[in-house]
Coordinates of C-alpha atoms in Angstrom, one line a residue:
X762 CA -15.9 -19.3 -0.3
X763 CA -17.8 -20.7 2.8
X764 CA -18.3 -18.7 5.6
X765 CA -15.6 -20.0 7.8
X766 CA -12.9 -18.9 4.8
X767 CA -14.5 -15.5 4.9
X768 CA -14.2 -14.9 9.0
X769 CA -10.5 -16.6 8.9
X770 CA -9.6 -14.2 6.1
X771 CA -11.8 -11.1 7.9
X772 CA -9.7 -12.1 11.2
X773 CA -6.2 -12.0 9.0
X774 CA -7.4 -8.2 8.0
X775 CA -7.8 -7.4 11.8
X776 CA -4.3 -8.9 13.3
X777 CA -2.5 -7.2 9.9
X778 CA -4.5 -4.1 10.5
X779 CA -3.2 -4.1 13.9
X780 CA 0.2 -3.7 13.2
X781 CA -0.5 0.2 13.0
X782 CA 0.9 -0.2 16.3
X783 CA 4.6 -0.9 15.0
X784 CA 4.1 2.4 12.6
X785 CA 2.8 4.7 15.4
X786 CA 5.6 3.4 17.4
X787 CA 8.3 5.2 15.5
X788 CA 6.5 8.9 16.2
X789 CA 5.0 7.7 19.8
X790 CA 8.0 6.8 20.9
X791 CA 10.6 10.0 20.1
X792 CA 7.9 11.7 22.7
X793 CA 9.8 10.1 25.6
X794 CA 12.8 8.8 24.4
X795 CA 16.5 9.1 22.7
X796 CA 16.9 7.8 18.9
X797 CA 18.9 5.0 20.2
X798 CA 16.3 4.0 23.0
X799 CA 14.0 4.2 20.2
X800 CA 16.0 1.6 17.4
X801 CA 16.3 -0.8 20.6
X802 CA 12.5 -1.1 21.0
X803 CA 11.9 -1.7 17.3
X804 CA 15.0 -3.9 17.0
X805 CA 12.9 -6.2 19.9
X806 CA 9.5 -5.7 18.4
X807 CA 11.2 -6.7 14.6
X808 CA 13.4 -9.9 16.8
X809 CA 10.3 -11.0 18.3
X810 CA 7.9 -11.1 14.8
X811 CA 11.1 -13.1 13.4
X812 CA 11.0 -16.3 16.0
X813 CA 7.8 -17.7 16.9
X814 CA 6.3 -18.5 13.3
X815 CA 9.3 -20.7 12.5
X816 CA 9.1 -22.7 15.8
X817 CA 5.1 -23.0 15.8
X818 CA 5.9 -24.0 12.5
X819 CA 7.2 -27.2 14.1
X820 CA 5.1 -27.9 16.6
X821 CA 1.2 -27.4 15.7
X822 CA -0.9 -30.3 15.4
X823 CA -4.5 -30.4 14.1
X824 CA -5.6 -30.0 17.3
X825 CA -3.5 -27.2 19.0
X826 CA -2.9 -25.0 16.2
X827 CA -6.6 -23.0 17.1
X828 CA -6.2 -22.4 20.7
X829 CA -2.4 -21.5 20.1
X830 CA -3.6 -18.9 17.7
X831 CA -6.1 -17.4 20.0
X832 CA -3.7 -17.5 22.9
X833 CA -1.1 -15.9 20.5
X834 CA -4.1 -13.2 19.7
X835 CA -5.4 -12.5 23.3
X836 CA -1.6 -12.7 24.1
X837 CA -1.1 -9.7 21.8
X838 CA -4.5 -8.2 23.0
X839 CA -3.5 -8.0 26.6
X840 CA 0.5 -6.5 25.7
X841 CA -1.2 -3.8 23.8
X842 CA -3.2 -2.7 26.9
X843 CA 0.0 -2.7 28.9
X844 CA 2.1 -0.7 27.1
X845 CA 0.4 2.5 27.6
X846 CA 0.7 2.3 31.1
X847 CA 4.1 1.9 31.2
X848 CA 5.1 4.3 28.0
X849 CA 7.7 6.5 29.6
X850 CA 8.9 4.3 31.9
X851 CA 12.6 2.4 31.4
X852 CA 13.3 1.5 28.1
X853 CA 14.0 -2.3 28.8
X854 CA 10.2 -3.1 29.9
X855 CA 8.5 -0.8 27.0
X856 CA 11.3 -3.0 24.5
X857 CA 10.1 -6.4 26.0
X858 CA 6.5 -5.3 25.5
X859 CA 7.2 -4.8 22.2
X860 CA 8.9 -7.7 21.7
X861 CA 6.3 -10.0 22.9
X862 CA 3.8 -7.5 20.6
X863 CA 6.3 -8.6 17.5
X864 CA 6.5 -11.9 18.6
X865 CA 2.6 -12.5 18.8
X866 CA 1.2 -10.5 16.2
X867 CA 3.3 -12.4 13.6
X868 CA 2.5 -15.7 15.0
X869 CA -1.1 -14.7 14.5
X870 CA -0.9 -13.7 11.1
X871 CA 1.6 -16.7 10.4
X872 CA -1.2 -19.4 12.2
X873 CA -3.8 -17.8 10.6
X874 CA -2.6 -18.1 7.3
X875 CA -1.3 -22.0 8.2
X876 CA -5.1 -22.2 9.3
X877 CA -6.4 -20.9 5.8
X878 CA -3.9 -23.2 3.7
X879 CA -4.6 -26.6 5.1
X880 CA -8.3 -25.9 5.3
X881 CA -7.7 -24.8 1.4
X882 CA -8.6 -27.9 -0.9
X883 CA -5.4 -29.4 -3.3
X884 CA -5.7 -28.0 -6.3
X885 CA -6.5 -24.8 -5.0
X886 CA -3.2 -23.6 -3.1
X887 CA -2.4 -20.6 -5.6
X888 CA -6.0 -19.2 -5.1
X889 CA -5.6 -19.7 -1.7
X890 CA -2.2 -17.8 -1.4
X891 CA -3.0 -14.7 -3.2
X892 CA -5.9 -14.7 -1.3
X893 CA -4.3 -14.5 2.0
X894 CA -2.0 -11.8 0.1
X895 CA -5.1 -9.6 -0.7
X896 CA -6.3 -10.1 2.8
X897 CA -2.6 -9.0 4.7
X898 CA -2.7 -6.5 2.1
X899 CA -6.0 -4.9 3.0
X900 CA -5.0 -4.9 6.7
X901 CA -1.7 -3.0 5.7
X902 CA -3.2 -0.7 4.1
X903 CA -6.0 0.2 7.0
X904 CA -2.8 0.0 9.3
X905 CA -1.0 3.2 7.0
X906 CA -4.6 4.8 6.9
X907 CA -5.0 4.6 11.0
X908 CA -1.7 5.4 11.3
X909 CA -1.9 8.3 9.0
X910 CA -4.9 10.0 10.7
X911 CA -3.1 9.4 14.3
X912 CA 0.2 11.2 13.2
X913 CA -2.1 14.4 11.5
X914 CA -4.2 14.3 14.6
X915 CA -3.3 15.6 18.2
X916 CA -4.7 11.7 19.5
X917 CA -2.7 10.1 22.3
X918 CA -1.6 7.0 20.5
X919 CA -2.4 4.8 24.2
X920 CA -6.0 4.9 23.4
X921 CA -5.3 3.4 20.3
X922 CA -2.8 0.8 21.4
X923 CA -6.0 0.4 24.0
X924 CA -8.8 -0.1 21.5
X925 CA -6.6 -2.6 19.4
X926 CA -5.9 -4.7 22.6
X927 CA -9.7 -4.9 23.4
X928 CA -10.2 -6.1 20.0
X929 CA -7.6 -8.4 19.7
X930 CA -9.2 -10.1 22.8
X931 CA -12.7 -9.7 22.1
X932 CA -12.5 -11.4 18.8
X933 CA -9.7 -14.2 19.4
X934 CA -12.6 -16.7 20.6
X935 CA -13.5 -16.7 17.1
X936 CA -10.8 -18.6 16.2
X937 CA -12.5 -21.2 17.8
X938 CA -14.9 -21.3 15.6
X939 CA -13.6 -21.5 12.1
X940 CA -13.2 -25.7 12.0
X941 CA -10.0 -27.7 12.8
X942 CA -7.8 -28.0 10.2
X943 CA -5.8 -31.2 9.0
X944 CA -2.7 -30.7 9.6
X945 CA 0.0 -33.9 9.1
X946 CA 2.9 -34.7 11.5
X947 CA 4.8 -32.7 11.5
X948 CA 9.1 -33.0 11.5
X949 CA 9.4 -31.8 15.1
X950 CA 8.6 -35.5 16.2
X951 CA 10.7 -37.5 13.8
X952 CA 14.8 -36.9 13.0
X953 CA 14.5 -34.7 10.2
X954 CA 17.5 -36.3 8.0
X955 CA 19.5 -35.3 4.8
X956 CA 16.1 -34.8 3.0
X957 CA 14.2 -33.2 5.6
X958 CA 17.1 -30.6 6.3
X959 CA 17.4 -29.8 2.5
X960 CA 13.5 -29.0 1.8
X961 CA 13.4 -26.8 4.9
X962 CA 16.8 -24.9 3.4
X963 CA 14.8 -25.0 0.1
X964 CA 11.9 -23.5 1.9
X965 CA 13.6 -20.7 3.8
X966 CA 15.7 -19.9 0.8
X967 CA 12.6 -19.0 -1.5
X968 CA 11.0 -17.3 1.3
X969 CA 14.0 -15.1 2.5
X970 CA 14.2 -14.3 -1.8
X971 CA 10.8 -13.7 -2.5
X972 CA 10.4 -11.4 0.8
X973 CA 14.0 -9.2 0.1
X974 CA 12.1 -8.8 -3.3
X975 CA 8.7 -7.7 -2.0
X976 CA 10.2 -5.4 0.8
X977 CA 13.6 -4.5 -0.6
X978 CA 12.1 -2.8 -3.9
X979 CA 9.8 0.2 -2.0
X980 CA 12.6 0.2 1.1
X981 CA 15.8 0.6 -1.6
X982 CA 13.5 3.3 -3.3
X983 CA 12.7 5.0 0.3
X984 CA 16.3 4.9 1.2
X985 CA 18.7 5.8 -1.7
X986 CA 15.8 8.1 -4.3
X987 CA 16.2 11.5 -5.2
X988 CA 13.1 12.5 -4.1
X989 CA 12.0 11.4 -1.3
X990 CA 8.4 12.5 -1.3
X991 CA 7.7 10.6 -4.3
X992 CA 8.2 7.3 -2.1
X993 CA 4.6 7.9 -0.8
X994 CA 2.9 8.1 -4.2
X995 CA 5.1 5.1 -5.4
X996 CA 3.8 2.9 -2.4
X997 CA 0.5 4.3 -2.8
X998 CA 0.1 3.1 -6.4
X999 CA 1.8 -0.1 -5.1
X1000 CA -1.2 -0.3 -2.8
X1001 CA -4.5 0.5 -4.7
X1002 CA -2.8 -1.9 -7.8
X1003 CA -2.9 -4.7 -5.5
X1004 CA -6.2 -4.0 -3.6
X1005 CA -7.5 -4.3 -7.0
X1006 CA -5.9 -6.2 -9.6
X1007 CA -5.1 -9.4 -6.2
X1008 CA -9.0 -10.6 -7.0
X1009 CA -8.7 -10.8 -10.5
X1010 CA -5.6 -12.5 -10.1
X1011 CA -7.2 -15.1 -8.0
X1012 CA -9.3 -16.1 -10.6
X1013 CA -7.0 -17.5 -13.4
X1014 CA -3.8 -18.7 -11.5
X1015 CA -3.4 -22.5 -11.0
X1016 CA -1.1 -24.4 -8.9
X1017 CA 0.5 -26.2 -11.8
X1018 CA 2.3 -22.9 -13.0
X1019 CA 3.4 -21.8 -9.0
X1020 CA 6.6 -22.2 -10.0
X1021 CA 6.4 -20.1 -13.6
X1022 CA 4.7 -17.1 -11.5
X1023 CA 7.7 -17.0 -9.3
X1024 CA 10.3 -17.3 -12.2
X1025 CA 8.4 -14.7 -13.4
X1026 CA 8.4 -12.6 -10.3
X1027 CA 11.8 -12.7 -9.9
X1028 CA 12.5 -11.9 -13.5
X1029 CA 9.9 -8.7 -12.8
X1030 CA 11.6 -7.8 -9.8
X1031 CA 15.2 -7.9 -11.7
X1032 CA 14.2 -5.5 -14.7
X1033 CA 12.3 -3.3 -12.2
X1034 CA 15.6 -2.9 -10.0
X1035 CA 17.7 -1.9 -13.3
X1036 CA 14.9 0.4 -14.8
X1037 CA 14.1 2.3 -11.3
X1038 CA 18.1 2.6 -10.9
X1039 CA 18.4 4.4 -14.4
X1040 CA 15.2 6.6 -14.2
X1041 CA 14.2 7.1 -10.6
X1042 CA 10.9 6.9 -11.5
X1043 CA 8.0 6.0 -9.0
X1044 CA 5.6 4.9 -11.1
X1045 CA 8.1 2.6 -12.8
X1046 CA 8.6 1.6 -9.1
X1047 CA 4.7 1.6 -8.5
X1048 CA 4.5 -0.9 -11.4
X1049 CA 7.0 -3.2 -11.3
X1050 CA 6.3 -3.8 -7.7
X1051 CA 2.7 -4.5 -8.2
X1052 CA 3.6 -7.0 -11.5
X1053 CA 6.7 -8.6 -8.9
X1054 CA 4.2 -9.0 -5.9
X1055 CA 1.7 -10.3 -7.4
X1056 CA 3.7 -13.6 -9.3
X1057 CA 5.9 -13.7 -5.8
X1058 CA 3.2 -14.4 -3.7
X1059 CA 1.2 -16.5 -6.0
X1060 CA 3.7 -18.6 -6.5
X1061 CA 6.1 -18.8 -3.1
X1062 CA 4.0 -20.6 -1.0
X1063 CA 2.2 -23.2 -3.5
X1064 CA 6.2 -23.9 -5.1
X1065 CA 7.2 -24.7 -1.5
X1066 CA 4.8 -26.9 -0.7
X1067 CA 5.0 -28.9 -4.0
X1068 CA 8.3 -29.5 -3.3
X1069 CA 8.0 -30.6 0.2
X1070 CA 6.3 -33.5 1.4
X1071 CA 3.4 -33.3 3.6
X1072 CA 4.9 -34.0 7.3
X1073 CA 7.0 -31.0 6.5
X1074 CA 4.1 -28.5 5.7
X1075 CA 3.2 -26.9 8.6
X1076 CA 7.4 -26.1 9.4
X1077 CA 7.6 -24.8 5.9
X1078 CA 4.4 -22.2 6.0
X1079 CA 6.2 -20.8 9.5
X1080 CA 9.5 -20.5 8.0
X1081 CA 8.6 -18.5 5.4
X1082 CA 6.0 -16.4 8.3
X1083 CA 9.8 -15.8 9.9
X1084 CA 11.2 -14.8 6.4
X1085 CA 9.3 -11.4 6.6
X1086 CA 10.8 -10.7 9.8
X1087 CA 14.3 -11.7 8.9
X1088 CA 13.8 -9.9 5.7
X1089 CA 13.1 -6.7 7.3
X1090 CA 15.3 -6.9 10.2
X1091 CA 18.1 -7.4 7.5
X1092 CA 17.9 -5.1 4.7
X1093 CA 18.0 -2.1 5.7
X1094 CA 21.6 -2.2 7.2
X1095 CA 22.6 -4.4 3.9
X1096 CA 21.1 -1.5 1.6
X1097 CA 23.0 1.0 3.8
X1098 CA 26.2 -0.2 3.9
X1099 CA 26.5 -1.4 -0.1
X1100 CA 24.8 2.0 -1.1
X1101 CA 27.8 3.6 1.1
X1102 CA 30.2 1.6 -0.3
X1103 CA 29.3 1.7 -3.9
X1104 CA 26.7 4.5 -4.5
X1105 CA 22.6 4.4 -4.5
X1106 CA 22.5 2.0 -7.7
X1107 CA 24.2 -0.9 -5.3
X1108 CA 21.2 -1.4 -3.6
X1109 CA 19.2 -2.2 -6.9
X1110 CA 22.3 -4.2 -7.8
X1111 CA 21.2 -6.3 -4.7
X1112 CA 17.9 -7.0 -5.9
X1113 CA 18.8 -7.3 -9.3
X1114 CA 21.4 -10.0 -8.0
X1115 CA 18.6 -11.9 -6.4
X1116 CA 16.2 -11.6 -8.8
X1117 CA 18.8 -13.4 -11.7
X1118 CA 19.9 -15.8 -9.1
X1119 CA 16.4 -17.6 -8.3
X1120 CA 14.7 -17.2 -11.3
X1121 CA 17.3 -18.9 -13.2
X1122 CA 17.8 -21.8 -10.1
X1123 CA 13.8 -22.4 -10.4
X1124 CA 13.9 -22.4 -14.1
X1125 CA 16.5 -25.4 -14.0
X1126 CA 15.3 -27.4 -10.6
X1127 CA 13.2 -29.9 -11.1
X1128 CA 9.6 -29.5 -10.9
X1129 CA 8.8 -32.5 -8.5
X1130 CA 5.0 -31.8 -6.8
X1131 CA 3.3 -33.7 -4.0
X1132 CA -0.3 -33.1 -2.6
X1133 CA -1.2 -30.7 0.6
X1134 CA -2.2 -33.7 2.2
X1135 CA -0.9 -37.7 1.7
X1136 CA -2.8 -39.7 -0.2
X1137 CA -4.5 -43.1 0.7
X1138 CA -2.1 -46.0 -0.6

């Protein structure tokens, strides 16, 4: 790895880690007000981290896609210091605070990974992806570690929103620094067409799978188990799996099998939902998720971009940044609702659903692959 992967992947682990601010939230803001006051500022914060990594995916060129990420991360820095100040205040400018927060931090860890990608030599793509996995993953899990000590401390969560902004905008100039990547043209500037609509649909259809599968397992568990507690050891085995098993997995996937890794993800994610629906077992949960993850995002990415062609990169990699956010804006209400329609197991039925669904349209679609970048006639 050269040094200028290392400080864009070190930079990913910071604007992750950072989203402790969107866990804290949750406690921080029941201090000052109602439950409803409360879903309305993370309803804006989970709105804004849904929209801007589509549309950037549209419109960055080689040369504006650094200085829009470190506007997007001083951006984010400079929110983060405001919100203190005006915590108690009326609800509508604390939610528009947070919505910008949403809104930037996911462009940042959306660019950032569009950065690593196209810097990321062909051939190399499903390295590269579980790589920037590892790296989000490792900023997660200092986020639920900060966030932890916060909530068993007596710590006024503004000095923390504080510290983060002054990061945020100390270190966003480094951005500068990491090389200017090539990105193609991109569709924003052409008609799209039949073609171009139906890769992008492709796109957003994997990414909105593969993301209800990596956030729907531990969030089904969390919302319909018998034992809540147990949710925390599941997700913490979840956690230190990946943290450890991500770099050995890096060194023996290839690009040629993307699209086996995510059949097989999907197939994993299917027998998971069934099993953890008959046993309520977290470490079935624990393992499962780990085995799903792991073939999901080694494979999601690099499958997308083999079956897109180049011009339409860039819009692909920010439609599955919004995925996440649609992903998570979505699925609790859907696991809700079919849970109070037809009992806890309809949840997993969900999954389950999903998981048949793509791995058997992936193991019948054609496996047509371009290059990262066109070639020279």
């Amino acid at each position: 790895m050269t040094a200028r992967f290392v400080r864009a992947l070190a930079l990913l682990v910071l604007v992750r880690a950072g989203g402790f601010s969107s866990i804290v939230a949750v406690v921080w803001l029941r201090d000052a007000y109602s439950a409803s006051e409360t879903a309305m500022v993370l309803t804006a914060f989970g709105v804004g981290a849904m929209i801007l990594p589509g549309l950037a995916g549209f419109l960055v060129t080689s040369r504006t896609l650094r200085p829009i990420l470190t506007l997007a991360m001083a951006v984010n820095g400079v929110v983060m210091l405001l919100v203190p100040l005006t915590f108690g205040g009326p609800v509508a400018v604390i939610a528009g605070l947070m919505f910008v927060v949403g809104a930037t931090s996911s462009l940042a860890r959306s660019l950032l990974g569009t950065l690593i990608t196209f810097a990321s030599a062909d051939g190399l793509q499903t390295r590269t992806q579980s790589m920037i996995a590892w790296a989000a993953n490792l900023g997660a899990a200092v986020a639920t570690g900060i966030a932890g000590l916060v909530s068993a401390s007596n710590q006024q969560y503004g000095v923390l929103f504080t510290v983060e902004g002054v990061v945020l905008i100390a270190t966003a100039p480094v951005v500068l620094t990491l090389g200017r990547p090539t990105v193609p043209p991109l569709a924003g500037r052409r008609i799209l067409g039949i073609g171009g609509v139906q890769d992008l649909a492709f796109a957003l259809g994997i990414g909105l799978a593969a993301t209800a599968i990596m956030q729907g397992l531990g969030m089904t568990f969390a919302l319909v188990t018998r034992h809540p507690d147990s949710f925390v050891l599941a997700a913490l085995l979840n956690g230190v799996l990946i943290l450890v098993l991500q770099p050995f997995v890096v060194r023996v996937v290839r690009d040629a099998r993307s699209t086996s890794y995510l059949v097989w993800g999907f197939a994993a994610a299917t027998a998971t939902s069934i099993t953890v629906a008959a046993t309520d077992s977290w470490v079935v949960l624990g393992l499962g998720w780990t085995i799903a993850e792991l073939l999901l995002t080694a494979g999601m990415a690099p499958t997308v971009l083999a079956r897109t062609p180049p011009r339409l990169h860039a819009a692909a990699i920010g439609i599955i940044g919004s995925s996440w956010g649609i992903t998570a804006a979505a699925l609790p209400v859907l696991i809700v609702s079919s849970s109070t329609l037809a009992g806890p197991s309809a949840g997993w039925s969900l999954l389950a659903v999903i998981g048949v669904a793509f791995s058997l349209a992936l193991s019948f679609r054609p496996r047509n692959t371009t290059a990262l970048r066109e070639r020279e006639p």
